[in-house]
Amino acid sequence: MNPWEAAGAELVAAREHASAAPNETGRQVVTPTAPWVPQDESSGVVFARRLGRGLLWTVVALAAVTGVRAWVVPPKAPAAATAPAQAAPTYPTAEAQAAAARFARAYLGWDETRKEERAALLASALPAGADSTMGWDGKGRQEVLAVQPGAVTPAEAGRALVRVDVLIRSAGPAEPSPSPNPSAAPGGTAPRAESGARWVGLDVPVFQAGGRFSVTGRPALVGVPATGPQLPDMPAVQTDAELTSQTKSTIEKFFAAYAGGDTESVSAPGARLPALPQGIEFKGLLSWSVDASGTGDRWGSARVGWALGGTTVEVAYRVKLTRVSSSDAQRWQVADIRGGAL
């Protein structure tokens, strides 16, 4: 039982008893009242007090978990993720090169005896109604030997400039023959003097529309560099003189078999080295050296002479050697072969 409530009850009982029975002198005894008012435990005030205490402890616990600083200085809102920028569609370089190469072959190839043929070839690469002569005066003869498309420089509105290198061989116009000998040339004309083959550059303007390309106008003839760029200085490669001497005969036998059609007998087990086609003859091993660096398999450089087409050419190879062991000996054999040094 609540002691405060019990004490209040006793005071109330004593007051009632004093008021019911007067004392001996006839005077009524006044009993002082308590300075508080007892309340029932189930009253709304008690419930509110308990609820307040619960809320207070809840706030304290929440502050301990989340931290008071997070209440005073709220965390910054995360920055909105920016949508990835969509990449612009790439220019169809391969299609532009194909259209420019087809045009270049027709543009730089002509024959005064077949004018209509050139005009028809050019018309397939030009817009409808364009001039299919493209400035040609209708004279002379020129042969296109090779076409090599190069860099494509895109411009605005589907346009681009395509660089094309063309290998040509020209012949001047037929001149009247000063000799009455009819065997000089048909129709009494002197034979044309052909010039040697040479490269010429062509800048071709192209335009894309509806998934197709066409040439927008006359191209420009540009020069081709006479030489390539200067190569950087390469570090010198040290040579293993002893291993070079030991394996020289092995390399000579391999290249002889390489041209003869049978490389399996002179290659390392598991190597797949197809032989050269017929018509190529091994003329000799001009030089051979094994790199000093490396452990296990070793690489070397070879310079070989081949006879083909009525002449002799020299080529360079990189050759990989591997050590092959048998029951009674060890030897080096060719495991791989590649083009010359990079």
CSV table of N, CA and C in Angstrom, one decimal, residues 2-112:
chain,number,residue,atom,x,y,z
A,2,ASN,N,0.5,2.3,-0.7
A,2,ASN,CA,1.2,3.5,-0.8
A,2,ASN,C,1.2,4.2,0.6
A,3,PRO,N,2.4,4.4,1.2
A,3,PRO,CA,2.5,5.0,2.6
A,3,PRO,C,1.9,6.4,2.6
A,4,TRP,N,2.0,7.2,1.6
A,4,TRP,CA,1.4,8.5,1.6
A,4,TRP,C,-0.1,8.5,1.6
A,5,GLU,N,-0.6,7.5,0.8
A,5,GLU,CA,-2.1,7.3,0.8
A,5,GLU,C,-2.6,6.8,2.2
A,6,ALA,N,-1.8,5.9,2.8
A,6,ALA,CA,-2.2,5.4,4.2
A,6,ALA,C,-2.2,6.6,5.2
A,7,ALA,N,-1.2,7.4,5.2
A,7,ALA,CA,-1.1,8.5,6.1
A,7,ALA,C,-2.3,9.5,5.9
A,8,GLY,N,-2.6,9.7,4.7
A,8,GLY,CA,-3.8,10.6,4.4
A,8,GLY,C,-5.1,10.0,4.9
A,9,ALA,N,-5.2,8.7,4.8
A,9,ALA,CA,-6.4,8.0,5.2
A,9,ALA,C,-6.5,8.1,6.8
A,10,GLU,N,-5.4,8.0,7.5
A,10,GLU,CA,-5.4,8.1,9.0
A,10,GLU,C,-5.8,9.5,9.4
A,11,LEU,N,-5.3,10.5,8.7
A,11,LEU,CA,-5.6,11.9,9.1
A,11,LEU,C,-7.1,12.2,8.8
A,12,VAL,N,-7.6,11.7,7.8
A,12,VAL,CA,-9.1,11.8,7.5
A,12,VAL,C,-9.9,11.2,8.6
A,13,ALA,N,-9.5,10.0,9.0
A,13,ALA,CA,-10.2,9.3,10.1
A,13,ALA,C,-10.2,10.0,11.4
A,14,ALA,N,-9.0,10.5,11.7
A,14,ALA,CA,-8.8,11.2,13.0
A,14,ALA,C,-9.7,12.5,13.0
A,15,ARG,N,-9.8,13.2,11.9
A,15,ARG,CA,-10.5,14.4,11.8
A,15,ARG,C,-12.0,14.1,12.0
A,16,GLU,N,-12.5,13.0,11.4
A,16,GLU,CA,-13.9,12.7,11.5
A,16,GLU,C,-14.2,12.3,13.0
A,17,HIS,N,-13.3,11.6,13.6
A,17,HIS,CA,-13.5,11.2,15.0
A,17,HIS,C,-13.6,12.4,15.9
A,18,ALA,N,-12.7,13.3,15.6
A,18,ALA,CA,-12.7,14.5,16.5
A,18,ALA,C,-13.9,15.4,16.3
A,19,SER,N,-14.4,15.4,15.1
A,19,SER,CA,-15.6,16.2,14.9
A,19,SER,C,-16.9,15.5,15.5
A,20,ALA,N,-16.9,14.2,15.6
A,20,ALA,CA,-18.0,13.5,16.1
A,20,ALA,C,-18.1,13.5,17.7
A,21,ALA,N,-17.0,13.5,18.4
A,21,ALA,CA,-17.0,13.5,19.9
A,21,ALA,C,-16.3,14.7,20.5
A,22,PRO,N,-17.1,15.6,21.1
A,22,PRO,CA,-16.4,16.8,21.7
A,22,PRO,C,-15.6,16.4,22.9
A,23,ASN,N,-14.6,17.3,23.3
A,23,ASN,CA,-13.8,17.0,24.4
A,23,ASN,C,-14.5,17.3,25.8
A,24,GLU,N,-13.7,17.2,26.9
A,24,GLU,CA,-14.3,17.3,28.2
A,24,GLU,C,-14.7,18.8,28.5
A,25,THR,N,-14.1,19.7,27.9
A,25,THR,CA,-14.4,21.1,28.2
A,25,THR,C,-15.5,21.6,27.3
A,26,GLY,N,-16.0,20.8,26.4
A,26,GLY,CA,-17.1,21.2,25.5
A,26,GLY,C,-16.6,21.9,24.3
A,27,ARG,N,-15.3,22.1,24.2
A,27,ARG,CA,-14.7,22.7,23.1
A,27,ARG,C,-14.3,21.6,22.0
A,28,GLN,N,-14.5,22.0,20.8
A,28,GLN,CA,-14.3,21.1,19.7
A,28,GLN,C,-12.8,21.2,19.3
A,29,VAL,N,-12.1,20.1,19.1
A,29,VAL,CA,-10.7,20.1,18.7
A,29,VAL,C,-10.6,20.1,17.2
A,30,VAL,N,-9.8,21.1,16.8
A,30,VAL,CA,-9.6,21.2,15.3
A,30,VAL,C,-8.3,20.6,14.9
A,31,THR,N,-8.4,19.6,14.1
A,31,THR,CA,-7.2,18.9,13.6
A,31,THR,C,-6.7,19.5,12.3
A,32,PRO,N,-5.4,19.9,12.3
A,32,PRO,CA,-4.9,20.5,11.0
A,32,PRO,C,-4.9,19.4,9.9
A,33,THR,N,-5.2,20.0,8.7
A,33,THR,CA,-5.2,19.1,7.5
A,33,THR,C,-3.9,19.0,6.9
A,34,ALA,N,-3.7,17.9,6.1
A,34,ALA,CA,-2.4,17.7,5.4
A,34,ALA,C,-2.2,18.7,4.3
A,35,PRO,N,-0.9,19.1,4.0
A,35,PRO,CA,-0.7,20.1,2.9
A,35,PRO,C,-0.8,19.5,1.5
A,36,TRP,N,-1.2,18.3,1.3
A,36,TRP,CA,-1.4,17.7,0.0
A,36,TRP,C,-2.7,17.0,-0.1
A,37,VAL,N,-3.1,16.7,-1.3
A,37,VAL,CA,-4.4,16.0,-1.5
A,37,VAL,C,-4.1,14.7,-2.1
A,38,PRO,N,-4.3,13.6,-1.4
A,38,PRO,CA,-4.1,12.3,-2.0
A,38,PRO,C,-4.9,12.0,-3.2
A,39,GLN,N,-4.4,11.4,-4.2
A,39,GLN,CA,-5.1,11.2,-5.5
A,39,GLN,C,-5.0,9.7,-5.7
A,40,ASP,N,-6.0,9.2,-6.4
A,40,ASP,CA,-6.1,7.8,-6.8
A,40,ASP,C,-5.0,7.5,-7.8
A,41,GLU,N,-4.4,6.3,-7.7
A,41,GLU,CA,-3.3,5.9,-8.6
A,41,GLU,C,-3.7,5.8,-10.0
A,42,SER,N,-5.0,5.6,-10.2
A,42,SER,CA,-5.5,5.4,-11.6
A,42,SER,C,-6.0,6.7,-12.2
A,43,SER,N,-5.7,7.8,-11.6
A,43,SER,CA,-6.1,9.1,-12.1
A,43,SER,C,-5.4,9.5,-13.4
A,44,GLY,N,-5.9,10.5,-14.2
A,44,GLY,CA,-5.2,10.9,-15.4
A,44,GLY,C,-3.9,11.6,-15.1
A,45,VAL,N,-3.7,12.2,-14.0
A,45,VAL,CA,-2.5,12.9,-13.7
A,45,VAL,C,-1.3,11.9,-13.6
A,46,VAL,N,-1.6,10.8,-12.9
A,46,VAL,CA,-0.6,9.8,-12.7
A,46,VAL,C,-0.2,9.2,-14.1
A,47,PHE,N,-1.2,9.0,-14.9
A,47,PHE,CA,-0.9,8.4,-16.2
A,47,PHE,C,-0.1,9.4,-17.1
A,48,ALA,N,-0.4,10.7,-16.9
A,48,ALA,CA,0.3,11.7,-17.7
A,48,ALA,C,1.8,11.8,-17.2
A,49,ARG,N,2.0,11.6,-15.9
A,49,ARG,CA,3.3,11.7,-15.3
A,49,ARG,C,4.2,10.5,-15.8
A,50,ARG,N,3.6,9.3,-15.8
A,50,ARG,CA,4.3,8.2,-16.3
A,50,ARG,C,4.6,8.3,-17.8
A,51,LEU,N,3.6,8.8,-18.5
A,51,LEU,CA,3.8,8.9,-20.0
A,51,LEU,C,5.0,9.9,-20.2
A,52,GLY,N,5.0,11.0,-19.5
A,52,GLY,CA,6.1,12.0,-19.6
A,52,GLY,C,7.5,11.4,-19.4
A,53,ARG,N,7.5,10.6,-18.3
A,53,ARG,CA,8.8,9.9,-18.0
A,53,ARG,C,9.2,9.0,-19.1
A,54,GLY,N,8.3,8.2,-19.6
A,54,GLY,CA,8.6,7.3,-20.7
A,54,GLY,C,9.2,8.1,-21.9
A,55,LEU,N,8.5,9.2,-22.3
A,55,LEU,CA,8.9,10.0,-23.4
A,55,LEU,C,10.3,10.5,-23.2
A,56,LEU,N,10.6,11.0,-22.0
A,56,LEU,CA,11.9,11.5,-21.6
A,56,LEU,C,13.0,10.5,-21.8
A,57,TRP,N,12.8,9.3,-21.3
A,57,TRP,CA,13.8,8.3,-21.5
A,57,TRP,C,14.0,7.8,-22.9
A,58,THR,N,12.9,7.9,-23.7
A,58,THR,CA,13.0,7.6,-25.1
A,58,THR,C,13.8,8.6,-25.8
A,59,VAL,N,13.7,9.9,-25.5
A,59,VAL,CA,14.5,10.9,-26.1
A,59,VAL,C,16.0,10.7,-25.8
A,60,VAL,N,16.2,10.4,-24.5
A,60,VAL,CA,17.6,10.2,-24.1
A,60,VAL,C,18.3,9.0,-24.8
A,61,ALA,N,17.5,7.9,-24.9
A,61,ALA,CA,18.1,6.8,-25.7
A,61,ALA,C,18.3,7.1,-27.1
A,62,LEU,N,17.4,7.8,-27.7
A,62,LEU,CA,17.5,8.2,-29.2
A,62,LEU,C,18.7,9.1,-29.4
A,63,ALA,N,19.0,10.0,-28.4
A,63,ALA,CA,20.1,10.9,-28.5
A,63,ALA,C,21.4,10.1,-28.4
A,64,ALA,N,21.4,9.1,-27.6
A,64,ALA,CA,22.6,8.3,-27.4
A,64,ALA,C,22.9,7.5,-28.7
A,65,VAL,N,21.9,7.1,-29.4
A,65,VAL,CA,22.1,6.2,-30.6
A,65,VAL,C,22.5,7.1,-31.8
A,66,THR,N,21.8,8.2,-32.0
A,66,THR,CA,22.0,9.0,-33.2
A,66,THR,C,23.0,10.1,-33.0
A,67,GLY,N,23.3,10.5,-31.8
A,67,GLY,CA,24.2,11.5,-31.6
A,67,GLY,C,23.6,12.9,-31.5
A,68,VAL,N,24.0,13.7,-30.6
A,68,VAL,CA,23.3,15.0,-30.4
A,68,VAL,C,23.7,15.9,-31.6
A,69,ARG,N,25.0,15.7,-32.1
A,69,ARG,CA,25.4,16.6,-33.2
A,69,ARG,C,24.5,16.5,-34.4
A,70,ALA,N,24.0,15.3,-34.7
A,70,ALA,CA,23.2,15.1,-35.8
A,70,ALA,C,21.9,15.9,-35.7
A,71,TRP,N,21.5,16.2,-34.4
A,71,TRP,CA,20.2,17.0,-34.2
A,71,TRP,C,20.5,18.4,-34.4
A,72,VAL,N,21.7,18.9,-33.9
A,72,VAL,CA,22.1,20.3,-34.0
A,72,VAL,C,22.5,20.7,-35.4
A,73,VAL,N,23.4,19.8,-36.1
A,73,VAL,CA,23.9,20.1,-37.4
A,73,VAL,C,23.4,18.9,-38.3
A,74,PRO,N,22.3,19.1,-39.0
A,74,PRO,CA,21.7,18.0,-39.8
A,74,PRO,C,22.7,17.6,-40.9
A,75,PRO,N,22.8,16.4,-41.3
A,75,PRO,CA,23.7,16.0,-42.4
A,75,PRO,C,23.2,16.6,-43.7
A,76,LYS,N,24.2,16.9,-44.6
A,76,LYS,CA,23.9,17.5,-45.9
A,76,LYS,C,23.2,16.5,-46.7
A,77,ALA,N,22.2,16.9,-47.5
A,77,ALA,CA,21.5,16.1,-48.4
A,77,ALA,C,22.4,15.6,-49.5
A,78,PRO,N,22.4,14.3,-49.8
A,78,PRO,CA,23.3,13.9,-50.9
A,78,PRO,C,23.0,14.6,-52.2
A,79,ALA,N,24.1,14.9,-52.9
A,79,ALA,CA,23.9,15.6,-54.2
A,79,ALA,C,23.2,14.7,-55.2
A,80,ALA,N,22.3,15.3,-55.9
A,80,ALA,CA,21.6,14.5,-56.9
A,80,ALA,C,22.5,13.9,-58.0
A,81,ALA,N,22.5,12.6,-58.2
A,81,ALA,CA,23.3,12.0,-59.2
A,81,ALA,C,23.0,12.6,-60.6
A,82,THR,N,24.1,13.1,-61.2
A,82,THR,CA,23.9,13.6,-62.6
A,82,THR,C,23.8,12.5,-63.5
A,83,ALA,N,22.9,12.6,-64.4
A,83,ALA,CA,22.7,11.6,-65.4
A,83,ALA,C,23.9,11.6,-66.4
A,84,PRO,N,24.4,10.4,-66.7
A,84,PRO,CA,25.6,10.3,-67.6
A,84,PRO,C,25.2,10.9,-68.9
A,85,ALA,N,26.2,11.7,-69.4
A,85,ALA,CA,26.0,12.4,-70.7
A,85,ALA,C,26.0,11.3,-71.8
A,86,GLN,N,25.1,11.4,-72.6
A,86,GLN,CA,25.1,10.4,-73.7
A,86,GLN,C,26.1,10.8,-74.8
A,87,ALA,N,27.0,9.8,-75.1
A,87,ALA,CA,28.0,10.1,-76.1
A,87,ALA,C,27.4,10.3,-77.5
A,88,ALA,N,28.0,11.3,-78.1
A,88,ALA,CA,27.5,11.6,-79.5
A,88,ALA,C,27.8,10.4,-80.4
A,89,PRO,N,26.9,10.1,-81.3
A,89,PRO,CA,27.1,9.0,-82.2
A,89,PRO,C,28.4,9.1,-83.0
A,90,THR,N,29.2,8.1,-83.1
A,90,THR,CA,30.5,8.2,-83.8
A,90,THR,C,30.2,8.2,-85.3
A,91,TYR,N,31.1,8.9,-85.9
A,91,TYR,CA,31.0,9.0,-87.4
A,91,TYR,C,31.3,7.7,-88.1
A,92,PRO,N,30.5,7.3,-89.0
A,92,PRO,CA,30.8,6.0,-89.7
A,92,PRO,C,32.1,6.1,-90.6
A,93,THR,N,33.2,6.0,-89.9
A,93,THR,CA,34.5,6.1,-90.6
A,93,THR,C,34.7,5.1,-91.7
A,94,ALA,N,34.4,3.9,-91.5
A,94,ALA,CA,34.6,2.8,-92.5
A,94,ALA,C,33.8,3.1,-93.7
A,95,GLU,N,32.5,3.5,-93.6
A,95,GLU,CA,31.7,3.7,-94.7
A,95,GLU,C,32.2,4.9,-95.5
A,96,ALA,N,32.7,6.0,-94.8
A,96,ALA,CA,33.2,7.1,-95.5
A,96,ALA,C,34.4,6.8,-96.3
A,97,GLN,N,35.3,6.0,-95.7
A,97,GLN,CA,36.5,5.5,-96.4
A,97,GLN,C,36.2,4.7,-97.6
A,98,ALA,N,35.2,3.8,-97.5
A,98,ALA,CA,34.9,3.0,-98.7
A,98,ALA,C,34.3,3.9,-99.8
A,99,ALA,N,33.5,4.9,-99.5
A,99,ALA,CA,32.9,5.7,-100.5
A,99,ALA,C,34.0,6.6,-101.2
A,100,ALA,N,34.9,7.1,-100.4
A,100,ALA,CA,36.0,8.0,-100.9
A,100,ALA,C,37.0,7.1,-101.7
A,101,ALA,N,37.3,5.9,-101.3
A,101,ALA,CA,38.2,5.1,-102.1
A,101,ALA,C,37.6,4.7,-103.4
A,102,ARG,N,36.3,4.4,-103.4
A,102,ARG,CA,35.6,4.0,-104.7
A,102,ARG,C,35.7,5.2,-105.7
A,103,PHE,N,35.4,6.4,-105.1
A,103,PHE,CA,35.5,7.6,-106.0
A,103,PHE,C,36.9,7.9,-106.5
A,104,ALA,N,37.9,7.8,-105.6
A,104,ALA,CA,39.3,8.1,-106.0
A,104,ALA,C,39.7,7.1,-107.1
A,105,ARG,N,39.4,5.9,-107.1
A,105,ARG,CA,39.8,5.0,-108.1
A,105,ARG,C,39.2,5.4,-109.5
A,106,ALA,N,37.9,5.8,-109.5
A,106,ALA,CA,37.3,6.3,-110.7
A,106,ALA,C,37.8,7.6,-111.2
A,107,TYR,N,38.0,8.5,-110.2
A,107,TYR,CA,38.4,9.9,-110.5
A,107,TYR,C,39.8,9.9,-111.1
A,108,LEU,N,40.8,9.1,-110.6
A,108,LEU,CA,42.2,9.2,-111.1
A,108,LEU,C,42.5,8.2,-112.2
A,109,GLY,N,41.5,7.4,-112.6
A,109,GLY,CA,41.7,6.5,-113.7
A,109,GLY,C,40.9,6.9,-114.9
A,110,TRP,N,41.6,7.1,-116.0
A,110,TRP,CA,40.9,7.5,-117.2
A,110,TRP,C,41.6,7.0,-118.5
A,111,ASP,N,40.8,7.0,-119.5
A,111,ASP,CA,41.3,6.5,-120.8
A,111,ASP,C,40.5,7.3,-121.9
A,112,GLU,N,41.1,8.0,-122.7
A,112,GLU,CA,40.4,8.8,-123.7
A,112,GLU,C,39.6,8.0,-124.7
